[in-house]
């Protein structure tokens, strides 16, 4: 179960926690991180160029400077490349605002996790 | 009733007008009567005289009271309309009242007219006051809805900004616990450091919230201020920040070192802007600078704080004063810093502007009127 993962969160510590948890479970192959939506888009562009592997999972924070999670989802939808549909976007946020869940759902994102991430939550996600 | 009344009377019989006049004089009303008996005269009268009261006979040669009432309503003249007429059927009277006439008085019983006028005027005043109160209530309600929405947003954003670092600590605790259980202690110190960073971030956010609330609630307090002292105090307070000591700070004061202002608010302004200059310093530059210039004039104090830091992208410059806006990943707080500065400057009745160029630096300029008074 070797997944390529992209972590998008402005909190470096949070990216670190997710990466460490994935590594402990031994489910990740390549892990990259971005500090906001724009950086994530830039990284995805280098995936297209073949520099790094296309991610299987994107863990996405919502509240970020420069480009937030919602804006990223919008921009991601407009991207055009093969295998895009195989990428699983998982919202990972500390927000407990029900409107955020609603908004993410309306953008077609059905995987929603509240922080902190844990081994159990990742195993549950990978079960499906 | 002391008000002088302009009474427009729609009546073709001169004698009837005289009878009305006599009754009104008898009751010591102060008034001027304007008689009209044709439609165009009536219309002109409504527009030019702007009467306080309209008295109308029912049937005139080319005109009648139903039409007259209709016209006065259409013009939007909300004044008492009283029918003064010969015998009419009860049915007709009821219809008139239903259509919006305020009262009707029979010509045979004109002694009732003065009190009918006074009552109708009082009723109109009451109605007007009620409408005004209703409007005020409606406006207030709209404002409350807006305030509530802002509060909702504030609560959610703040809870998010407080939860984020807490969840990081919790996540780090989970990892630490698992490692301790498997007797691996090698990275614990690293985790402790990260926990500490998260907790400090949480503390930053809490301090921002307190500053925000202090500014919103506390009255402006004008006192005598030693500019040099206050700026130095703010710089010292921030000397613990990473990189603070690498920056060469110059203070230039022109036009007198003593001003009259709200010291606490001035400190909030300086601390936030100086700490930004420290956080967003440009590590690619050998000489990192921060120049604070204060010029006091008889009527205002102008402050300019200029750094040669990383600068702000043009797309974000206009948003930096927005609540919870963070233009950079370097930012550690809730995105309240410059919002609080803006609110504080507003409270002092001043103006703030920001000018920035990426890789060149940022300049914040503030004008505060002398002897400021609260604007809110």
Tab-separated table of C-alpha atoms in Angstrom:
chain	number	residue	atom	x	y	z
A	1	UNK	CA	0.000	0.000	0.000
A	2	UNK	CA	2.557	2.539	-1.092
A	3	UNK	CA	0.905	5.874	-1.661
A	4	UNK	CA	2.351	9.093	-2.971
A	5	UNK	CA	1.123	11.879	-0.769
A	6	UNK	CA	0.936	15.665	-1.007
A	7	UNK	CA	0.445	17.589	2.226
A	8	UNK	CA	-0.959	21.110	1.995
A	9	UNK	CA	-0.975	23.070	5.251
A	10	UNK	CA	0.518	26.397	6.303
A	11	UNK	CA	1.391	24.888	9.665
A	12	UNK	CA	4.690	23.065	9.100
A	13	UNK	CA	4.235	21.159	12.338
A	14	UNK	CA	0.957	19.795	11.085
A	15	UNK	CA	2.591	18.581	7.863
A	16	UNK	CA	5.287	16.996	9.986
A	17	UNK	CA	2.720	15.176	12.139
A	18	UNK	CA	0.886	13.813	9.110
A	19	UNK	CA	4.093	12.691	7.425
A	20	UNK	CA	5.379	11.005	10.602
A	21	UNK	CA	2.068	9.223	11.106
A	22	UNK	CA	2.051	7.999	7.484
A	23	UNK	CA	5.632	6.791	7.813
A	24	UNK	CA	4.914	4.926	11.021
A	25	UNK	CA	2.129	3.073	9.253
A	26	UNK	CA	4.483	2.425	6.350
A	27	UNK	CA	1.836	3.404	3.821
A	28	UNK	CA	3.620	6.271	2.097
A	29	UNK	CA	6.061	6.158	-0.759
A	30	UNK	CA	6.843	9.734	-1.679
A	31	UNK	CA	5.641	12.572	0.572
A	32	UNK	CA	5.803	16.220	-0.472
A	33	UNK	CA	4.471	19.221	1.342
A	34	UNK	CA	3.247	22.670	0.375
A	35	UNK	CA	2.480	25.619	2.640
A	36	UNK	CA	-0.555	26.891	0.740
A	37	UNK	CA	-2.772	26.189	-2.241
A	38	UNK	CA	-0.550	28.059	-4.666
A	39	UNK	CA	2.540	26.069	-3.685
A	40	UNK	CA	0.516	22.875	-4.050
A	41	UNK	CA	-0.549	23.882	-7.569
A	42	UNK	CA	3.070	24.626	-8.448
A	43	UNK	CA	4.059	21.194	-7.167
A	44	UNK	CA	1.292	19.533	-9.169
A	45	UNK	CA	2.649	21.266	-12.259
A	46	UNK	CA	6.026	19.706	-11.638
A	47	UNK	CA	4.252	16.351	-11.296
A	48	UNK	CA	2.939	16.867	-14.813
A	49	UNK	CA	6.437	17.612	-15.973
A	50	UNK	CA	7.413	14.239	-14.616
A	51	UNK	CA	9.827	15.542	-12.001
A	52	UNK	CA	8.065	13.748	-9.182
A	53	UNK	CA	5.345	11.146	-8.895
A	54	UNK	CA	1.681	12.157	-9.167
A	55	UNK	CA	0.144	11.992	-5.675
A	56	UNK	CA	-2.483	9.397	-4.833
A	57	UNK	CA	-3.722	11.407	-1.862
A	58	UNK	CA	-3.739	15.146	-1.113
A	59	UNK	CA	-4.254	16.115	2.517
A	60	UNK	CA	-5.642	19.638	2.324
A	61	UNK	CA	-6.004	22.250	5.044
A	62	UNK	CA	-8.733	24.866	4.451
A	63	UNK	CA	-7.551	27.989	6.212
A	64	UNK	CA	-4.279	29.077	4.605
A	65	UNK	CA	-2.785	32.375	3.480
A	66	UNK	CA	-2.242	33.233	-0.194
A	67	UNK	CA	-4.522	30.475	-1.527
A	68	UNK	CA	-6.853	28.668	0.844
A	69	UNK	CA	-8.175	25.134	0.558
A	70	UNK	CA	-11.428	26.098	-1.143
A	71	UNK	CA	-9.601	28.133	-3.780
A	72	UNK	CA	-7.227	25.231	-4.300
A	73	UNK	CA	-10.102	22.792	-4.890
A	74	UNK	CA	-11.518	25.205	-7.459
A	75	UNK	CA	-8.204	25.556	-9.248
A	76	UNK	CA	-7.548	21.811	-9.024
A	77	UNK	CA	-10.862	21.068	-10.742
A	78	UNK	CA	-9.804	23.218	-13.678
A	79	UNK	CA	-6.517	21.356	-14.113
A	80	UNK	CA	-6.425	19.024	-17.034
A	81	UNK	CA	-4.217	15.955	-16.970
A	82	UNK	CA	-4.661	12.197	-17.167
A	83	UNK	CA	-5.028	10.270	-13.910
A	84	UNK	CA	-6.360	13.397	-12.195
A	85	UNK	CA	-9.515	11.532	-11.231
A	86	UNK	CA	-7.436	8.988	-9.347
A	87	UNK	CA	-6.232	11.633	-6.888
A	88	UNK	CA	-8.081	11.528	-3.589
A	89	UNK	CA	-8.458	14.885	-1.871
A	90	UNK	CA	-8.897	14.668	1.890
A	91	UNK	CA	-9.724	17.852	3.761
A	92	UNK	CA	-7.749	17.926	7.006
A	93	UNK	CA	-8.679	20.904	9.133
A	94	UNK	CA	-9.010	22.117	12.678
A	95	UNK	CA	-12.152	24.017	11.752
A	96	UNK	CA	-15.302	22.974	13.554
A	97	UNK	CA	-17.450	25.309	11.521
A	98	UNK	CA	-20.251	23.253	9.935
A	99	UNK	CA	-20.299	25.734	7.012
A	100	UNK	CA	-16.800	24.624	6.061
A	101	UNK	CA	-17.876	20.981	5.747
A	102	UNK	CA	-20.880	22.099	3.728
A	103	UNK	CA	-18.736	24.217	1.452
A	104	UNK	CA	-16.192	21.457	0.902
A	105	UNK	CA	-19.032	19.033	0.108
A	106	UNK	CA	-20.561	21.450	-2.365
A	107	UNK	CA	-17.175	21.501	-4.111
A	108	UNK	CA	-17.376	17.728	-4.418
A	109	UNK	CA	-15.035	16.794	-1.577
A	110	UNK	CA	-16.423	13.992	0.520
A	111	UNK	CA	-13.447	13.089	2.656
A	112	UNK	CA	-13.236	15.362	5.656
A	113	UNK	CA	-11.024	14.858	8.693
A	114	UNK	CA	-10.693	17.045	11.742
A	115	UNK	CA	-7.257	17.418	13.275
A	116	UNK	CA	-5.360	15.881	14.911
A	117	UNK	CA	-4.676	13.157	12.392
A	118	UNK	CA	-4.037	9.721	13.834
A	119	UNK	CA	-3.010	6.280	12.630
A	120	UNK	CA	-6.580	5.096	13.162
A	121	UNK	CA	-8.035	7.839	10.960
A	122	UNK	CA	-5.595	7.061	8.143
A	123	UNK	CA	-6.271	3.303	8.332
A	124	UNK	CA	-10.000	4.019	8.209
A	125	UNK	CA	-9.495	6.196	5.120
A	126	UNK	CA	-7.370	3.595	3.315
A	127	UNK	CA	-9.890	0.816	4.051
A	128	UNK	CA	-12.224	2.051	1.323
B	1	UNK	CA	-52.258	73.533	19.507
B	2	UNK	CA	-49.998	76.538	18.914
B	3	UNK	CA	-48.817	75.641	15.450
B	4	UNK	CA	-49.968	77.976	12.684
B	5	UNK	CA	-52.106	75.920	10.316
B	6	UNK	CA	-52.199	76.250	6.561
B	7	UNK	CA	-55.645	74.974	5.680
B	8	UNK	CA	-56.546	74.218	2.092
B	9	UNK	CA	-60.305	74.297	1.701
B	10	UNK	CA	-61.956	72.838	-1.348
B	11	UNK	CA	-65.268	74.702	-1.470
B	12	UNK	CA	-67.240	76.498	-4.194
B	13	UNK	CA	-69.489	78.459	-1.789
B	14	UNK	CA	-67.788	81.558	-0.428
B	15	UNK	CA	-70.349	81.776	2.437
B	16	UNK	CA	-69.547	78.275	3.636
B	17	UNK	CA	-65.863	79.191	3.823
B	18	UNK	CA	-66.771	82.142	6.019
B	19	UNK	CA	-68.764	79.893	8.345
B	20	UNK	CA	-65.768	77.596	8.679
B	21	UNK	CA	-63.488	80.557	9.337
B	22	UNK	CA	-65.795	81.820	12.093
B	23	UNK	CA	-65.829	78.436	13.844
B	24	UNK	CA	-62.058	78.155	13.770
B	25	UNK	CA	-61.566	81.698	15.100
B	26	UNK	CA	-63.995	80.931	17.884
B	27	UNK	CA	-61.702	78.130	19.041
B	28	UNK	CA	-58.664	80.460	18.810
B	29	UNK	CA	-56.876	78.397	16.221
B	30	UNK	CA	-54.020	80.115	14.442
B	31	UNK	CA	-54.556	79.482	10.761
B	32	UNK	CA	-54.651	80.708	7.184
B	33	UNK	CA	-57.380	79.507	4.872
B	34	UNK	CA	-56.671	78.921	1.188
B	35	UNK	CA	-59.787	78.391	-0.839
B	36	UNK	CA	-59.794	76.464	-4.127
B	37	UNK	CA	-62.693	75.039	-6.143
B	38	UNK	CA	-61.149	73.604	-9.296
B	39	UNK	CA	-58.975	70.585	-9.844
B	40	UNK	CA	-55.924	72.458	-11.171
B	41	UNK	CA	-56.176	75.034	-8.365
B	42	UNK	CA	-56.394	72.222	-5.852
B	43	UNK	CA	-53.326	70.498	-7.295
B	44	UNK	CA	-51.357	73.750	-7.312
B	45	UNK	CA	-52.428	74.418	-3.749
B	46	UNK	CA	-51.257	71.015	-2.560
B	47	UNK	CA	-47.852	71.444	-4.141
B	48	UNK	CA	-47.205	75.127	-3.433
B	49	UNK	CA	-48.918	75.758	-0.129
B	50	UNK	CA	-48.116	72.355	1.374
B	51	UNK	CA	-51.124	72.560	3.689
B	52	UNK	CA	-51.250	71.003	7.169
B	53	UNK	CA	-54.947	70.259	6.783
B	54	UNK	CA	-57.314	69.703	3.857
B	55	UNK	CA	-61.001	70.426	4.216
B	56	UNK	CA	-63.143	69.294	1.319
B	57	UNK	CA	-66.738	69.696	0.321
B	58	UNK	CA	-68.132	66.602	-1.286
B	59	UNK	CA	-69.454	67.717	-4.622
B	60	UNK	CA	-68.188	70.617	-6.634
B	61	UNK	CA	-69.134	71.577	-10.148
B	62	UNK	CA	-66.221	69.767	-11.854
B	63	UNK	CA	-64.740	67.836	-9.042
B	64	UNK	CA	-65.533	65.749	-5.970
B	65	UNK	CA	-63.991	64.793	-2.630
B	66	UNK	CA	-63.246	61.183	-3.636
B	67	UNK	CA	-60.965	62.379	-6.403
B	68	UNK	CA	-59.484	65.100	-4.181
B	69	UNK	CA	-58.561	62.544	-1.516
B	70	UNK	CA	-57.075	60.257	-4.137
B	71	UNK	CA	-54.905	63.097	-5.487
B	72	UNK	CA	-53.624	64.171	-2.085
B	73	UNK	CA	-52.621	60.571	-1.367
B	74	UNK	CA	-50.946	60.178	-4.711
B	75	UNK	CA	-48.886	63.310	-4.104
B	76	UNK	CA	-47.803	61.733	-0.844
B	77	UNK	CA	-49.110	64.543	1.325
B	78	UNK	CA	-49.835	62.775	4.569
B	79	UNK	CA	-52.039	65.437	6.257
B	80	UNK	CA	-55.542	65.208	7.705
B	81	UNK	CA	-58.277	65.171	5.060
B	82	UNK	CA	-61.630	66.123	6.518
B	83	UNK	CA	-64.858	66.076	4.603
B	84	UNK	CA	-67.028	69.148	5.288
B	85	UNK	CA	-70.316	68.617	3.595
B	86	UNK	CA	-74.085	68.937	3.649
B	87	UNK	CA	-76.201	65.944	4.463
B	88	UNK	CA	-74.747	62.679	3.307
B	89	UNK	CA	-75.894	59.138	3.821
B	90	UNK	CA	-74.227	57.147	6.548
B	91	UNK	CA	-73.102	54.699	3.891
B	92	UNK	CA	-71.320	57.467	1.985
B	93	UNK	CA	-69.565	58.674	5.119
B	94	UNK	CA	-68.296	55.179	5.888
B	95	UNK	CA	-66.983	54.798	2.339
B	96	UNK	CA	-65.087	58.084	2.676
B	97	UNK	CA	-63.452	56.979	5.909
B	98	UNK	CA	-62.566	53.651	4.361
B	99	UNK	CA	-60.912	55.442	1.456
B	100	UNK	CA	-58.671	57.260	3.892
B	101	UNK	CA	-60.490	60.466	4.910
B	102	UNK	CA	-59.740	61.235	8.521
B	103	UNK	CA	-63.160	62.500	9.516
B	104	UNK	CA	-66.315	64.095	8.209
B	105	UNK	CA	-68.197	67.073	9.597
B	106	UNK	CA	-71.666	68.120	8.547
B	107	UNK	CA	-72.077	71.749	7.571
B	108	UNK	CA	-75.041	71.847	9.913
B	109	UNK	CA	-72.766	70.975	12.819
B	110	UNK	CA	-69.622	73.026	12.140
B	111	UNK	CA	-68.855	73.516	15.832
B	112	UNK	CA	-67.418	69.989	15.673
B	113	UNK	CA	-64.817	71.089	13.090
B	114	UNK	CA	-62.073	72.560	15.332
B	115	UNK	CA	-61.865	69.480	17.535
B	116	UNK	CA	-62.023	67.243	14.454
B	117	UNK	CA	-58.998	69.104	13.052
B	118	UNK	CA	-57.057	68.953	16.312
B	119	UNK	CA	-57.741	65.250	16.800
B	120	UNK	CA	-56.818	64.399	13.238
B	121	UNK	CA	-53.549	66.329	13.559
B	122	UNK	CA	-52.728	64.535	16.783
B	123	UNK	CA	-53.478	61.209	15.199
B	124	UNK	CA	-51.190	61.999	12.284
B	125	UNK	CA	-48.397	62.976	14.665
B	126	UNK	CA	-48.793	59.757	16.610
B	127	UNK	CA	-48.813	57.799	13.391
B	128	UNK	CA	-45.713	59.594	12.168
B	129	UNK	CA	-43.892	58.924	15.441
B	130	UNK	CA	-44.885	55.288	15.323
B	131	UNK	CA	-43.598	54.968	11.784
B	132	UNK	CA	-40.362	56.689	12.724
B	133	UNK	CA	-39.926	54.373	15.694
B	134	UNK	CA	-40.654	51.410	13.450
B	135	UNK	CA	-38.072	52.565	10.955
B	136	UNK	CA	-35.490	53.102	13.684
B	137	UNK	CA	-36.237	49.651	15.055
B	138	UNK	CA	-35.903	48.135	11.619
B	139	UNK	CA	-32.568	49.865	11.111
B	140	UNK	CA	-31.337	48.762	14.507
B	141	UNK	CA	-32.445	45.236	13.788
B	142	UNK	CA	-30.522	45.201	10.537
B	143	UNK	CA	-27.435	46.439	12.348
B	144	UNK	CA	-27.786	43.754	15.009
B	145	UNK	CA	-28.054	41.069	12.361
B	146	UNK	CA	-24.831	42.386	10.840
B	147	UNK	CA	-23.077	42.508	14.203
B	148	UNK	CA	-24.231	38.970	14.921
B	149	UNK	CA	-22.892	37.753	11.612
B	150	UNK	CA	-19.561	39.390	12.348
B	151	UNK	CA	-19.566	37.828	15.772
B	152	UNK	CA	-20.282	34.408	14.271
B	153	UNK	CA	-17.414	34.831	11.873
B	154	UNK	CA	-15.204	36.034	14.689
B	155	UNK	CA	-16.071	33.069	16.896
B	156	UNK	CA	-15.467	30.538	14.139
B	157	UNK	CA	-12.237	32.109	12.954
B	158	UNK	CA	-10.949	32.516	16.469
B	159	UNK	CA	-11.889	29.011	17.482
B	160	UNK	CA	-10.114	27.768	14.378
B	161	UNK	CA	-7.011	29.808	15.149
B	162	UNK	CA	-6.968	28.590	18.723
B	163	UNK	CA	-7.710	24.994	17.812
B	164	UNK	CA	-5.015	24.713	15.129
B	165	UNK	CA	-1.992	24.881	17.439
B	166	UNK	CA	-3.826	22.864	20.076
B	167	UNK	CA	-4.461	20.086	17.578
B	168	UNK	CA	-0.778	20.147	16.638
B	169	UNK	CA	0.133	19.663	20.285
B	170	UNK	CA	-2.372	16.821	20.513
B	171	UNK	CA	-0.975	15.212	17.359
B	172	UNK	CA	2.566	15.494	18.694
B	173	UNK	CA	1.440	13.979	21.990
B	174	UNK	CA	-0.063	11.015	20.114
B	175	UNK	CA	3.199	10.421	18.280
B	176	UNK	CA	5.284	10.859	21.439
B	177	UNK	CA	3.105	8.449	23.378
B	178	UNK	CA	3.429	5.741	20.740
B	179	UNK	CA	7.199	6.181	20.615
B	180	UNK	CA	7.518	6.049	24.402
B	181	UNK	CA	5.414	2.885	24.434
B	182	UNK	CA	7.857	1.302	22.031
B	183	UNK	CA	10.725	2.633	24.155
B	184	UNK	CA	12.009	4.980	21.458
B	185	UNK	CA	13.045	8.254	23.130
B	186	UNK	CA	15.295	9.599	20.413
B	187	UNK	CA	13.057	12.273	18.975
B	188	UNK	CA	11.168	13.410	22.066
B	189	UNK	CA	13.126	16.652	22.445
B	190	UNK	CA	12.344	17.541	18.859
B	191	UNK	CA	8.643	16.995	19.580
B	192	UNK	CA	8.846	19.111	22.734
B	193	UNK	CA	10.289	21.971	20.710
B	194	UNK	CA	7.427	21.753	18.248
B	195	UNK	CA	4.892	21.626	21.060
B	196	UNK	CA	6.429	24.744	22.498
B	197	UNK	CA	6.224	26.527	19.112
B	198	UNK	CA	2.560	25.608	18.822
B	199	UNK	CA	1.800	26.822	22.318
B	200	UNK	CA	3.583	30.115	21.663
B	201	UNK	CA	1.523	30.527	18.517
B	202	UNK	CA	-1.626	29.964	20.535
B	203	UNK	CA	-0.440	32.560	23.016
B	204	UNK	CA	0.213	35.065	20.183
B	205	UNK	CA	-3.343	34.603	18.987
B	206	UNK	CA	-4.734	35.099	22.485
B	207	UNK	CA	-2.742	38.310	22.887
B	208	UNK	CA	-4.051	39.585	19.559
B	209	UNK	CA	-7.608	38.899	20.640
B	210	UNK	CA	-7.080	40.794	23.897
B	211	UNK	CA	-5.594	43.762	21.997
B	212	UNK	CA	-8.528	43.703	19.635
B	213	UNK	CA	-11.063	43.695	22.424
B	214	UNK	CA	-9.203	46.343	24.452
B	215	UNK	CA	-9.237	48.741	21.524
B	216	UNK	CA	-12.890	48.099	20.797
B	217	UNK	CA	-14.007	48.658	24.402
B	218	UNK	CA	-11.711	51.100	26.157
B	219	UNK	CA	-12.264	54.841	25.892
B	220	UNK	CA	-9.546	56.913	24.265
B	221	UNK	CA	-7.328	58.336	27.020
B	222	UNK	CA	-5.217	61.334	26.044
B	223	UNK	CA	-2.019	61.832	28.007
B	224	UNK	CA	1.376	63.446	27.666
B	225	UNK	CA	3.726	61.126	25.791
B	226	UNK	CA	7.479	61.044	25.395
B	227	UNK	CA	7.787	59.688	21.838
B	228	UNK	CA	11.354	58.484	22.108
B	229	UNK	CA	10.600	56.650	25.325
B	230	UNK	CA	7.487	54.938	24.001
B	231	UNK	CA	9.112	53.794	20.744
B	232	UNK	CA	12.153	52.489	22.609
B	233	UNK	CA	9.869	50.620	25.010
B	234	UNK	CA	8.125	48.898	22.074
B	235	UNK	CA	11.450	47.946	20.466
B	236	UNK	CA	12.722	46.514	23.766
B	237	UNK	CA	9.547	44.542	24.236
B	238	UNK	CA	10.124	42.855	20.873
B	239	UNK	CA	13.837	42.188	21.303
B	240	UNK	CA	13.115	38.533	22.194
B	241	UNK	CA	11.790	37.885	18.651
B	242	UNK	CA	13.994	35.863	16.372
B	243	UNK	CA	16.014	38.219	14.185
B	244	UNK	CA	15.113	41.331	16.170
B	245	UNK	CA	18.701	42.131	17.008
B	246	UNK	CA	19.899	41.787	13.399
B	247	UNK	CA	17.888	44.829	12.394
B	248	UNK	CA	19.403	48.276	12.638
B	249	UNK	CA	16.752	50.578	14.041
B	250	UNK	CA	16.819	54.335	13.592
B	251	UNK	CA	14.408	56.674	15.284
B	252	UNK	CA	14.037	60.181	13.920
B	253	UNK	CA	11.836	62.651	15.758
B	254	UNK	CA	11.074	66.054	14.334
B	255	UNK	CA	9.001	68.860	15.803
B	256	UNK	CA	9.193	67.952	19.458
B	257	UNK	CA	9.448	64.787	21.443
B	258	UNK	CA	6.312	65.362	23.498
B	259	UNK	CA	2.869	64.751	22.035
B	260	UNK	CA	-0.599	64.244	23.455
B	261	UNK	CA	-2.100	60.924	22.518
B	262	UNK	CA	-3.430	57.632	23.880
B	263	UNK	CA	-0.269	55.849	25.048
B	264	UNK	CA	-1.692	52.302	25.132
B	265	UNK	CA	-3.092	52.603	21.642
B	266	UNK	CA	0.097	54.141	20.298
B	267	UNK	CA	2.025	51.176	21.749
B	268	UNK	CA	-0.322	48.687	20.067
B	269	UNK	CA	0.325	50.439	16.746
B	270	UNK	CA	4.109	50.500	17.134
B	271	UNK	CA	4.411	46.951	18.510
B	272	UNK	CA	2.380	45.429	15.685
B	273	UNK	CA	4.134	47.250	12.877
B	274	UNK	CA	7.637	46.834	14.304
B	275	UNK	CA	7.053	43.137	14.950
B	276	UNK	CA	5.943	42.759	11.327
B	277	UNK	CA	9.156	44.435	10.207
B	278	UNK	CA	11.089	41.911	12.286
B	279	UNK	CA	9.107	38.842	11.200
B	280	UNK	CA	9.213	39.767	7.535
B	281	UNK	CA	12.836	40.829	7.383
B	282	UNK	CA	14.688	39.872	4.240
B	283	UNK	CA	17.376	37.380	5.151
B	284	UNK	CA	18.991	37.853	1.756
B	285	UNK	CA	19.950	41.376	2.714
B	286	UNK	CA	23.100	41.968	4.681
B	287	UNK	CA	21.972	45.262	6.137
B	288	UNK	CA	18.496	44.946	7.604
B	289	UNK	CA	16.969	48.287	8.435
B	290	UNK	CA	14.014	49.786	10.203
B	291	UNK	CA	13.490	53.549	10.130
B	292	UNK	CA	10.903	55.157	12.339
B	293	UNK	CA	10.183	58.804	11.637
B	294	UNK	CA	7.776	60.866	13.701
B	295	UNK	CA	6.940	64.427	12.756
B	296	UNK	CA	4.689	66.374	15.049
B	297	UNK	CA	2.799	69.342	13.701
B	298	UNK	CA	0.518	71.702	15.624
B	299	UNK	CA	-2.534	69.822	14.344
B	300	UNK	CA	-1.328	66.255	13.784
B	301	UNK	CA	1.401	63.694	14.286
B	302	UNK	CA	2.731	61.839	11.245
B	303	UNK	CA	4.421	58.503	11.761
B	304	UNK	CA	6.275	56.644	9.073
B	305	UNK	CA	7.754	53.191	9.633
B	306	UNK	CA	9.893	51.889	6.828
B	307	UNK	CA	11.717	48.562	6.521
B	308	UNK	CA	13.753	46.866	3.807
B	309	UNK	CA	12.100	43.497	4.360
B	310	UNK	CA	10.587	40.965	1.960
B	311	UNK	CA	7.686	43.278	1.023
B	312	UNK	CA	4.123	42.370	0.117
B	313	UNK	CA	2.822	41.239	-3.266
B	314	UNK	CA	0.650	43.919	-4.940
B	315	UNK	CA	-2.361	41.570	-4.911
B	316	UNK	CA	-2.292	41.326	-1.124
B	317	UNK	CA	-1.412	44.913	-0.181
B	318	UNK	CA	-5.042	46.028	-0.180
B	319	UNK	CA	-6.112	43.119	1.989
B	320	UNK	CA	-3.582	43.321	4.789
B	321	UNK	CA	-5.918	45.406	6.949
B	322	UNK	CA	-8.740	42.850	6.655
B	323	UNK	CA	-9.760	40.817	9.671
B	324	UNK	CA	-8.045	37.411	9.818
B	325	UNK	CA	-6.162	38.071	6.604
B	326	UNK	CA	-2.721	36.512	6.397
B	327	UNK	CA	-0.656	37.376	3.365
B	328	UNK	CA	2.200	35.071	4.199
B	329	UNK	CA	3.137	31.653	5.574
B	330	UNK	CA	5.624	33.353	7.878
B	331	UNK	CA	2.754	34.855	9.862
B	332	UNK	CA	2.186	33.119	13.167
B	333	UNK	CA	-0.812	34.937	14.616
B	334	UNK	CA	-4.458	34.884	13.727
B	335	UNK	CA	-4.188	37.503	10.987
B	336	UNK	CA	-5.448	40.162	13.339
B	337	UNK	CA	-2.289	42.271	13.713
B	338	UNK	CA	-2.757	44.911	11.022
B	339	UNK	CA	-6.520	44.761	11.402
B	340	UNK	CA	-6.061	45.812	15.022
B	341	UNK	CA	-3.648	48.569	13.940
B	342	UNK	CA	-6.231	49.868	11.463
B	343	UNK	CA	-9.028	49.743	14.055
B	344	UNK	CA	-6.803	51.483	16.603
B	345	UNK	CA	-5.839	54.259	14.177
B	346	UNK	CA	-9.545	54.651	13.340
B	347	UNK	CA	-10.357	54.964	17.011
B	348	UNK	CA	-7.805	57.756	17.284
B	349	UNK	CA	-9.440	59.496	14.344
B	350	UNK	CA	-6.365	58.979	12.181
B	351	UNK	CA	-5.479	57.548	8.803
B	352	UNK	CA	-3.185	54.692	7.815
B	353	UNK	CA	-1.733	53.653	4.487
B	354	UNK	CA	0.704	51.011	3.385
B	355	UNK	CA	3.062	50.990	0.476
B	356	UNK	CA	5.128	47.944	-0.341
B	357	UNK	CA	7.337	46.481	-2.995
B	358	UNK	CA	8.445	42.864	-3.063
B	359	UNK	CA	12.121	42.453	-2.139
B	360	UNK	CA	12.452	46.215	-1.525
B	361	UNK	CA	10.467	46.734	1.634
B	362	UNK	CA	7.368	48.141	3.204
B	363	UNK	CA	6.406	51.590	4.422
B	364	UNK	CA	3.490	52.221	6.742
B	365	UNK	CA	2.340	55.812	7.149
B	366	UNK	CA	0.022	56.988	9.868
B	367	UNK	CA	-1.482	60.402	10.552
B	368	UNK	CA	-3.041	61.003	13.938
B	369	UNK	CA	-4.822	64.288	14.632
B	370	UNK	CA	-3.538	66.253	17.579
B	371	UNK	CA	-5.600	65.974	20.750
B	372	UNK	CA	-7.561	63.113	19.245
B	373	UNK	CA	-11.083	62.303	20.198
B	374	UNK	CA	-12.813	59.006	19.843
B	375	UNK	CA	-14.601	58.676	16.536
B	376	UNK	CA	-16.649	55.681	17.587
